[in-house]
CSV table of C-alpha atoms in Angstrom, one decimal:
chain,number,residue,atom,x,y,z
A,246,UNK,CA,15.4,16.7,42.6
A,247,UNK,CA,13.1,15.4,44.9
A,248,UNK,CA,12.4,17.7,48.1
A,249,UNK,CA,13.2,16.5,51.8
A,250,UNK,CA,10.0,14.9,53.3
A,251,UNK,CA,8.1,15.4,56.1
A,252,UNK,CA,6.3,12.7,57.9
A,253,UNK,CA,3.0,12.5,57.2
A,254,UNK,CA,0.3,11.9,60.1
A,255,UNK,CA,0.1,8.1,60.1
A,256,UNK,CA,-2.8,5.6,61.3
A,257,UNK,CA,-0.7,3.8,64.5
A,258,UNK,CA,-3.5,1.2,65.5
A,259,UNK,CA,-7.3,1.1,64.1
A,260,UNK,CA,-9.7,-1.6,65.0
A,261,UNK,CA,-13.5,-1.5,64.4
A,262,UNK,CA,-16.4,-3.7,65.0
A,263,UNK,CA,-18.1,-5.5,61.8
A,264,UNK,CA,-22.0,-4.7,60.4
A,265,UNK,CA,-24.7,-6.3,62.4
A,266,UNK,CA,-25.1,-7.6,65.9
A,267,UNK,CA,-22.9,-10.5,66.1
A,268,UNK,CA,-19.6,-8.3,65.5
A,269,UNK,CA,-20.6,-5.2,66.6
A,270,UNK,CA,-18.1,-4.8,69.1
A,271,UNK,CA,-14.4,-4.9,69.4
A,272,UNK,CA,-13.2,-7.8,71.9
A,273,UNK,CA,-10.8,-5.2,73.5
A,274,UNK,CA,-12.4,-3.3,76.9
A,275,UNK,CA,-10.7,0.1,77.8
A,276,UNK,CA,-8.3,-1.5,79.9
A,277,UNK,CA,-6.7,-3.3,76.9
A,278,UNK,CA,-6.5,0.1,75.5
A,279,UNK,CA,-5.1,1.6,78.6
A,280,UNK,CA,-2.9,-1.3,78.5
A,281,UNK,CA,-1.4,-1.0,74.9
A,282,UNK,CA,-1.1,2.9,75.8
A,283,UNK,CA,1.4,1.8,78.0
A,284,UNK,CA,3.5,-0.3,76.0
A,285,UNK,CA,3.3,2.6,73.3
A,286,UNK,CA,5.0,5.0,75.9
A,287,UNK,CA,7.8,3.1,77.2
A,288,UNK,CA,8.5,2.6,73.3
A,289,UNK,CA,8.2,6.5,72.3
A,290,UNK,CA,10.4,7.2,74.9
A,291,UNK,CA,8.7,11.0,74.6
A,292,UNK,CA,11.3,13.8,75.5
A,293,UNK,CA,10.5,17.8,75.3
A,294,UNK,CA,12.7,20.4,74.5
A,295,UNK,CA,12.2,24.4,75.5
A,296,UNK,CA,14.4,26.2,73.1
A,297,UNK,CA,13.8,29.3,71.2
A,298,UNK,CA,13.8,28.9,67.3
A,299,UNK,CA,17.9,30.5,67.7
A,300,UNK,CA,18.6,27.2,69.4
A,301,UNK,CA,17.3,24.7,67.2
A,302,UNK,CA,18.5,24.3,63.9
A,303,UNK,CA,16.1,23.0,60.7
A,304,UNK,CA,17.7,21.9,57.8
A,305,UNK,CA,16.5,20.7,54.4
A,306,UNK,CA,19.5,18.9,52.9
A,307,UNK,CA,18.8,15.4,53.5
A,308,UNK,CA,15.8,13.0,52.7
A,309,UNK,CA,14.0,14.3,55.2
A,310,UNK,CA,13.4,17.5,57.3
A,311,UNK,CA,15.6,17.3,60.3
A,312,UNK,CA,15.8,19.9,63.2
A,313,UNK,CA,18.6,19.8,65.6
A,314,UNK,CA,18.9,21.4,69.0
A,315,UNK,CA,22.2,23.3,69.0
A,316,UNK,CA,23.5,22.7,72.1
A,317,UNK,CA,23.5,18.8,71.1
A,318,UNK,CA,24.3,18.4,67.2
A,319,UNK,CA,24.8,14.8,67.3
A,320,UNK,CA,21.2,14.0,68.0
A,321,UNK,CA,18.5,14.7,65.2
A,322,UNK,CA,14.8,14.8,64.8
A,323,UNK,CA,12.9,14.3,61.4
A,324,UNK,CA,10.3,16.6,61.1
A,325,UNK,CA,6.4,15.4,61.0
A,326,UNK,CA,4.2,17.4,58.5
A,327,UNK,CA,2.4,18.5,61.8
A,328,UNK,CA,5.2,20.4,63.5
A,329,UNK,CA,6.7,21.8,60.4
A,330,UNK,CA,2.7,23.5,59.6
A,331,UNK,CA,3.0,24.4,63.5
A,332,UNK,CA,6.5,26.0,63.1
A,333,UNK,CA,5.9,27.7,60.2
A,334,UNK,CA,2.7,29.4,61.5
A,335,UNK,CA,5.2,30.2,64.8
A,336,UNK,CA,8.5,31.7,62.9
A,337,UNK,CA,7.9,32.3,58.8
A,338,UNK,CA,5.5,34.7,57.1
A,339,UNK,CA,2.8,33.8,55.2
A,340,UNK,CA,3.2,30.5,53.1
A,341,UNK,CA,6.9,30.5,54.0
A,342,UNK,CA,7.1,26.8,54.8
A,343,UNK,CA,5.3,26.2,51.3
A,344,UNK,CA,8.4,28.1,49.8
A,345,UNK,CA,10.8,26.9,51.8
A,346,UNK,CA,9.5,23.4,50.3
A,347,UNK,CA,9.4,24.2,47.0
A,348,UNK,CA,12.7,26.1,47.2
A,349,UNK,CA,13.9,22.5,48.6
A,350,UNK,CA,12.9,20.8,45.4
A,351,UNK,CA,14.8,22.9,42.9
A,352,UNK,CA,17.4,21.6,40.5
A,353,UNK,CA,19.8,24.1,41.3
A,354,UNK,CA,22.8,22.6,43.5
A,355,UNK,CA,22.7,25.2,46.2
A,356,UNK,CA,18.6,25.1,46.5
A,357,UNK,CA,18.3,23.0,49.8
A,358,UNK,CA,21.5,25.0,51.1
A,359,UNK,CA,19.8,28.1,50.3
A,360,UNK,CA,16.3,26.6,52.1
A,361,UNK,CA,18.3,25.8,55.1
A,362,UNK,CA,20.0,29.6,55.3
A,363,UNK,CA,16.4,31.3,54.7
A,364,UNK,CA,15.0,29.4,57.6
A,365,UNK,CA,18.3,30.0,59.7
A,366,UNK,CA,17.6,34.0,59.0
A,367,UNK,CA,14.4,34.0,60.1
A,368,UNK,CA,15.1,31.7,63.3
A,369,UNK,CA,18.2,34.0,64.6
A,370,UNK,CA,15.5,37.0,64.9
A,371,UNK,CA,13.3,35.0,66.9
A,372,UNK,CA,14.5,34.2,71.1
A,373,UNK,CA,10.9,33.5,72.3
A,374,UNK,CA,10.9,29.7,74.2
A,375,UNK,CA,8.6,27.2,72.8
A,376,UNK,CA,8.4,23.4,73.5
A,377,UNK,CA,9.3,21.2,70.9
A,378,UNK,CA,7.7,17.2,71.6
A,379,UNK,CA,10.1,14.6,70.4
A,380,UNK,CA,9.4,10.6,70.4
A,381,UNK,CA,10.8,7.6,69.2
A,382,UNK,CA,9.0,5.6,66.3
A,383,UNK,CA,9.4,4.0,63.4
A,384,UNK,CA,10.7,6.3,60.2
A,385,UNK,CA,9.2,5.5,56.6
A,386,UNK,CA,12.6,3.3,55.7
A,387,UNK,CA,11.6,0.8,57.8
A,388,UNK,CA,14.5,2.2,60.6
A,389,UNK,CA,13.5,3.5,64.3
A,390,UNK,CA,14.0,7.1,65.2
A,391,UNK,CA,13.5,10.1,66.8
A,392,UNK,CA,10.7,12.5,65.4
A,393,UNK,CA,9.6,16.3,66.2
A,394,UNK,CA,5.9,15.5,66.1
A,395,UNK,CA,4.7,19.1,67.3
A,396,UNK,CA,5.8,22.2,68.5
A,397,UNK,CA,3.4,24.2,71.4
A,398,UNK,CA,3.7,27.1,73.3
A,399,UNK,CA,5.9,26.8,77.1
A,400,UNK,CA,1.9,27.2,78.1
A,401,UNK,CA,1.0,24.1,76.6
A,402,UNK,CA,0.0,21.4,79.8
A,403,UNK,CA,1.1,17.6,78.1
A,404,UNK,CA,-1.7,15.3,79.0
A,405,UNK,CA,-1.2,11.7,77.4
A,406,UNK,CA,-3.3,9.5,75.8
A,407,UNK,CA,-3.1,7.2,78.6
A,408,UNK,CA,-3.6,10.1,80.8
A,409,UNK,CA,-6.8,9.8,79.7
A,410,UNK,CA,-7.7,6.8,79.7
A,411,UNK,CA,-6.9,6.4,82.9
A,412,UNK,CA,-8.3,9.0,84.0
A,413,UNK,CA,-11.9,7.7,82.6
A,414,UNK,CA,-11.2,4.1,84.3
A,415,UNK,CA,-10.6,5.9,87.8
A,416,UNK,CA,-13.8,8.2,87.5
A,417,UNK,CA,-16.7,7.2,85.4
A,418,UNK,CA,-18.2,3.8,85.0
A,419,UNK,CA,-17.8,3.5,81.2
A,420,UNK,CA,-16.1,-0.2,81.5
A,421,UNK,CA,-19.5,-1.0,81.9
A,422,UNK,CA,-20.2,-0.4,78.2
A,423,UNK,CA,-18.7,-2.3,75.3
A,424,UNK,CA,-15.9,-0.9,72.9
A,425,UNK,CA,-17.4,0.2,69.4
A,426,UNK,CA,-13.7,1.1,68.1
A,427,UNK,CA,-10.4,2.9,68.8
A,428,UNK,CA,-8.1,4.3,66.6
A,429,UNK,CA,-4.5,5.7,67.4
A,430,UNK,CA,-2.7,8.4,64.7
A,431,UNK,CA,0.4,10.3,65.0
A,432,UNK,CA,-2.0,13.2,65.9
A,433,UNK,CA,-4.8,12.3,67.8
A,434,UNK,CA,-6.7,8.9,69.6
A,435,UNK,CA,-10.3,8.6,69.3
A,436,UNK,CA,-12.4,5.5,70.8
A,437,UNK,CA,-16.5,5.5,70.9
A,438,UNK,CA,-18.1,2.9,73.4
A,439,UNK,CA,-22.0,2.3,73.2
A,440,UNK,CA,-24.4,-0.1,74.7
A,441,UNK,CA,-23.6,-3.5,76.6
A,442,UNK,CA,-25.0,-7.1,75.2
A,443,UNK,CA,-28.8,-7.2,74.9
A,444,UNK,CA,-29.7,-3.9,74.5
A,445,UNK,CA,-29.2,-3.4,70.4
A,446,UNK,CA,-31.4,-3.9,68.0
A,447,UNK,CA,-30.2,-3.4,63.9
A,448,UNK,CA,-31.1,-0.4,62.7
A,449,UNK,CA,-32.2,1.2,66.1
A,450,UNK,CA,-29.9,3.5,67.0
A,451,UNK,CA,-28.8,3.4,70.2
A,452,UNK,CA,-26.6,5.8,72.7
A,453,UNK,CA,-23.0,6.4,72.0
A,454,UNK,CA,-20.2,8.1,74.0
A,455,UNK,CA,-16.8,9.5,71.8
A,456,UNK,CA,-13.7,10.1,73.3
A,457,UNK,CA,-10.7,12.3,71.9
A,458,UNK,CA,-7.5,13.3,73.0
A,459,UNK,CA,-4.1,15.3,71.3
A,460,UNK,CA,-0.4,15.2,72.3
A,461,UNK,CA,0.6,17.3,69.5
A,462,UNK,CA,-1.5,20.5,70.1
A,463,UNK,CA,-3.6,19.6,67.1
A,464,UNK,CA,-7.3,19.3,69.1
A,465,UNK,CA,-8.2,19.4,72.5
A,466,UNK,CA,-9.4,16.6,75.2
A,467,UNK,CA,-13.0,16.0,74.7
A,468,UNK,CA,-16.4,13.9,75.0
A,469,UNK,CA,-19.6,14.0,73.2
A,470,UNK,CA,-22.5,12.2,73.4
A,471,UNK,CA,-24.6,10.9,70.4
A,472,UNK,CA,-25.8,7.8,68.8
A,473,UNK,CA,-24.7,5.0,66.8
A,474,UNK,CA,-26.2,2.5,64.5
A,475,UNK,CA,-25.7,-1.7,64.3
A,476,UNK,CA,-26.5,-2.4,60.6
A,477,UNK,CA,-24.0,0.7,59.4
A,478,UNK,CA,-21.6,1.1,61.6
A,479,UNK,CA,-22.3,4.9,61.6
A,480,UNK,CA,-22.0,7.6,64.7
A,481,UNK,CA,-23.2,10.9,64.9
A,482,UNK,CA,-23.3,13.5,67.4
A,483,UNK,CA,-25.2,15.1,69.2
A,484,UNK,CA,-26.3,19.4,69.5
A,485,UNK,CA,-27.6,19.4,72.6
A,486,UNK,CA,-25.6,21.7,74.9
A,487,UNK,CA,-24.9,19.2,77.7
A,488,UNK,CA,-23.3,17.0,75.0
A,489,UNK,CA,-20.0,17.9,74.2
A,490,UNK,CA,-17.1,19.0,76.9
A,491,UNK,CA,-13.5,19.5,75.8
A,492,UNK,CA,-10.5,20.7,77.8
A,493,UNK,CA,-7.8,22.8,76.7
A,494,UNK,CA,-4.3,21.6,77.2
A,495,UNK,CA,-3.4,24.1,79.7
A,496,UNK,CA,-2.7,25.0,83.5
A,497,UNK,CA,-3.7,22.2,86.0
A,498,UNK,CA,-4.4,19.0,83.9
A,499,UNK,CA,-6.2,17.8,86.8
A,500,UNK,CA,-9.1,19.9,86.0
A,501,UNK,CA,-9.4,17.2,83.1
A,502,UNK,CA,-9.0,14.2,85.7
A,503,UNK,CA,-12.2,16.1,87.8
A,504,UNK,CA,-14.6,16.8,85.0
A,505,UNK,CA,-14.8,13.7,83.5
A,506,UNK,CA,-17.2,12.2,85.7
A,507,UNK,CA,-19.9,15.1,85.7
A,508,UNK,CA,-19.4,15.9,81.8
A,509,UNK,CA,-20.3,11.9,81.5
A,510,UNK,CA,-23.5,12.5,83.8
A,511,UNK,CA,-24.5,15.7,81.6
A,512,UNK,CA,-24.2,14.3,78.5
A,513,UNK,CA,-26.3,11.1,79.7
A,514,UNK,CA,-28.9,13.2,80.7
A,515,UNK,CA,-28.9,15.0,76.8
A,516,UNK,CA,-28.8,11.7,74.3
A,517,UNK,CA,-32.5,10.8,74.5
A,518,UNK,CA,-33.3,13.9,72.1
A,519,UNK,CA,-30.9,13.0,69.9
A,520,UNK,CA,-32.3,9.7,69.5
A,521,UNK,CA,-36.0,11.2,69.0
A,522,UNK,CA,-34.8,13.4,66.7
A,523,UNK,CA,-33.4,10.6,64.6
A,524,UNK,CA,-36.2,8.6,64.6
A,525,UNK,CA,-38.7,11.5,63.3
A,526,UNK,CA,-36.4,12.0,60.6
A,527,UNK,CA,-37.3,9.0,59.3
A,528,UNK,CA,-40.4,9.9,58.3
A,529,UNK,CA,-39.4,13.4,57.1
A,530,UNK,CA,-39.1,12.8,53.5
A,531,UNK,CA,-37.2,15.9,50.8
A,532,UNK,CA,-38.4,16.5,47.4
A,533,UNK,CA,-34.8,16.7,46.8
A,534,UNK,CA,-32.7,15.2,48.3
A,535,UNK,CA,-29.3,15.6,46.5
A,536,UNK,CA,-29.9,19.3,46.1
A,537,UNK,CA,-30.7,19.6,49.7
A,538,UNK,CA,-27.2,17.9,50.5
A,539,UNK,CA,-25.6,20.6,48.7
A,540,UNK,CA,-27.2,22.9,50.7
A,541,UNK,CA,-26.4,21.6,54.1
A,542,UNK,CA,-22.8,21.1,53.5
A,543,UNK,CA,-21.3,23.9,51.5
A,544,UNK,CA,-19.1,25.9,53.7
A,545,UNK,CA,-19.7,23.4,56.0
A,546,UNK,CA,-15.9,22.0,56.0
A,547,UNK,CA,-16.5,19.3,53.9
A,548,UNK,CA,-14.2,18.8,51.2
A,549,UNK,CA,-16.0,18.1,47.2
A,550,UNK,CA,-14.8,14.7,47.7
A,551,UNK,CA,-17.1,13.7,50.5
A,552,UNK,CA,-19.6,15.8,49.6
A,553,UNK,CA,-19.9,13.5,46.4
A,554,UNK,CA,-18.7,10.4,48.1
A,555,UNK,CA,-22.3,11.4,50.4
A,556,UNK,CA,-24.8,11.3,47.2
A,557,UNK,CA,-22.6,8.6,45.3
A,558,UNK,CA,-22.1,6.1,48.2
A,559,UNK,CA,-23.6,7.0,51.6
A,560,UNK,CA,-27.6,7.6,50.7
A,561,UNK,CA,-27.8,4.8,48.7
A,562,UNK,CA,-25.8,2.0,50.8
A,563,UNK,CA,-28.2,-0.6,52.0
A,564,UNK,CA,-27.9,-0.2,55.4
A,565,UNK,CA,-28.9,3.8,54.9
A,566,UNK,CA,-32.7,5.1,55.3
A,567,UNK,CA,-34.7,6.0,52.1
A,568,UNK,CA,-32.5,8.2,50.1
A,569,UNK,CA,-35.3,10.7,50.2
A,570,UNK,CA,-35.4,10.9,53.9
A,571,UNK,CA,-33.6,13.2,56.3
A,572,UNK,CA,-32.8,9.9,58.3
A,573,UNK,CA,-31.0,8.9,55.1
A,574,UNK,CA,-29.2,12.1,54.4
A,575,UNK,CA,-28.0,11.8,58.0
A,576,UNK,CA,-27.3,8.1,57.2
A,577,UNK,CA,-25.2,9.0,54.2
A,578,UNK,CA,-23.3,11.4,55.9
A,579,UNK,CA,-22.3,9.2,58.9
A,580,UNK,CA,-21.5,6.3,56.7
A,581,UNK,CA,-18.5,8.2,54.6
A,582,UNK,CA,-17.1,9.9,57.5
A,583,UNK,CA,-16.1,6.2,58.6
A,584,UNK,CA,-13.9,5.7,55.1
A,585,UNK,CA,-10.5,4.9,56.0
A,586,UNK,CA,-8.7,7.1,54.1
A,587,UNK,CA,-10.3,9.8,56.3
A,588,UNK,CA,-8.3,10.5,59.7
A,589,UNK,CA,-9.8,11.4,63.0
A,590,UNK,CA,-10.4,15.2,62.3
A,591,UNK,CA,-12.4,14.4,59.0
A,592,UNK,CA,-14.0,12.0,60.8
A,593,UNK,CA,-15.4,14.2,63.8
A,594,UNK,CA,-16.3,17.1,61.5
A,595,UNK,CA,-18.5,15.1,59.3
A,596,UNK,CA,-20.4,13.5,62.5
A,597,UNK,CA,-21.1,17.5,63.7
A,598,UNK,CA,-22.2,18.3,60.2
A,599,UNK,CA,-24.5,15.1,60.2
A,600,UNK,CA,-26.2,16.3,63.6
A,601,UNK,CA,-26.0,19.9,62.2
A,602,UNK,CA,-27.9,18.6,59.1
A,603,UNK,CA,-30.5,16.7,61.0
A,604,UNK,CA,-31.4,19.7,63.7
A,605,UNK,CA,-31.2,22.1,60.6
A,606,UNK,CA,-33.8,19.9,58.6
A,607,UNK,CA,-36.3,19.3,61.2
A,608,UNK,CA,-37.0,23.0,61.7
A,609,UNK,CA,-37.4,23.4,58.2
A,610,UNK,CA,-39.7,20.1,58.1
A,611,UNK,CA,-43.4,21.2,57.4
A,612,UNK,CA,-45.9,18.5,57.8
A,613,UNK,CA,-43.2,15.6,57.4
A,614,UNK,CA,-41.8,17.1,53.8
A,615,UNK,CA,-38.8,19.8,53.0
A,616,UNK,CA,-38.8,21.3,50.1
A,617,UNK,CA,-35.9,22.5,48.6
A,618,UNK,CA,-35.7,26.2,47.5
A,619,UNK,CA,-33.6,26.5,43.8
């Protein structure tokens, strides 16, 4: 028997310039964005519940994992692989919504019954309100439905993508620079815009802004400064302190709306050290480079897979520095946190450990060389 699924976090809209000059940017602006935003929400239909885990009902007898709020059984929600992790961290011990699962997928006739009561136990113990997001979209079958994509605390402040957005067009000048790419996932949105026309040159990098936003409690609202290279397509961040600013989603959203436009003067002021940091490590060269990779990213976050992908791929892709740089450790880095299989928490991570790598190997730089201790 195959257990109930959840949904996973699926890639809504991605869209990303090509390598080189003549391609380098999207053709959308950030009203475009704002504008497809807007046609997203009148199609979501978005709709929060409060309700204490006693009033809504989860069950695991059907293809997928459905939750149901009591007081109106005739309307159901499948359950994204995002809320269910964010429930079962709220109501079950330890692992419970890994047994739950795997009770699901037993052969015996009353396992998904006997799923369904376990969770029921648990929930009828546990009266504390929480909100539970709910939007319309398209279900794996091809069919449109309702979905639980997250469940927050009552404390939780929604602020929307488009929110956002909107919030940026009212109160910094950014429409002035071009759109690098956007992406759009169940989870999270995440657009970087960089220089206008005439002021790139390939393989120069040159100053980037990254944007970010959540409306399932899975990250904050945030910008970071950094820099971004034509021939690779590659971003990375930035360290300085001034760079990054992120909002928690709670109280007065419109604390958000009012630091926008001083975070974006900040983190203007910071990006020049980021680019001169870049461009000495070009010339700081690592008697081993591979070794030294290893060293920079375990514990890190990185998962074995990208780690590898980094000294298989990413060093030795044309558009990447000399292998044996720092540059093109940095360059290798960058390069496989844009794979596509990788979503838009992957994706941030491995742009901090690239700046992380490159501040980290400069202080251990002596005379232009690092050597690597065994």
């Amino acid at each position: 028997m195959v257990a109930p699924a959840l949904i996973p976090n699926r890639t809504i809209f991605n869209k990303r310039g090509q390598r080189g000059l003549a391609n380098l940017h999207v053709s959308e602006t950030l009203e475009d964005v704002r504008d497809h935003l807007r046609k997203m929400a009148r199609a979501q239909q978005a709709e929060d519940h409060t309700r204490s885990f006693q009033q809504m009902l989860v069950t695991f007898e059907g293809d997928y994992v459905r939750a149901r709020v009591i007081d109106n059984p005739d309307e159901s929600f499948v359950v994204t692989k995002t809320a269910f992790g964010q429930m079962d961290a709220s109501l079950l011990p330890r692992s419970g919504g890994n047994f739950l699962m795997s009770l699901s997928n037993l052969e015996h006739p009353s396992a998904r019954k006997a799923a369904t009561a376990t969770w029921a136990m648990f929930a009828a113990e546990n009266d504390k309100p929480r909100t539970f997001r709910t939007v319309r979209t398209r279900l794996p079958d091809g069919s449109v439905g309702r979905i639980l994509r997250s469940q927050v605390s009552t404390s939780y402040a929604a602020y929307s993508n488009l929110e956002f957005v909107q919030d940026l067009l009212d109160n910094t000048d950014i429409g002035n620079l071009r759109m690098l790419d956007w992406r759009i996932d169940d989870d999270a949105m995440r657009f970087r815009v960089g220089a206008p026309d005439g002021q790139v040159e390939v393989g120069t990098p040159f100053p980037m802004f990254s944007f970010w936003n959540s409306e399932t409690g899975k990250r904050t609202t945030g910008i970071q400064g950094g820099s971004f290279r034509a021939s690779c397509l590659n971003g990375m961040g930035s360290w300085e302190k001034n760079s990054r600013f992120t909002w928690r989603h709670f109280g007065n959203t419109e604390r958000i709306s009012q630091g926008v436009s001083s975070a974006m003067t900040e983190i203007s002021t910071s990006l020049n050290g980021t680019l001169e940091a870049y461009q000495r490590a070009c010339d700081v060269f690592i008697d081993d480079a591979f070794a030294f990779v290893d060293q920079m990213l375990d514990k890190s976050g990185a998962s074995k897979e990208a780690i590898e992908a980094v000294k298989t791929r990413g060093m030795i892709d044309p558009t990447s520095h000399d292998a044996d740089s720092l540059a093109g450790v940095v360059d290798g880095i960058t390069l496989i946190a844009q794979d596509d299989h990788r979503d838009l928490f992957e994706m941030d991570l491995m742009e901090q450990i690239a700046a992380d790598c490159l501040r980290r190997g400069l202080a251990q730089a002596k005379r232009d060389r690092i050597l690597v201790r065994a």
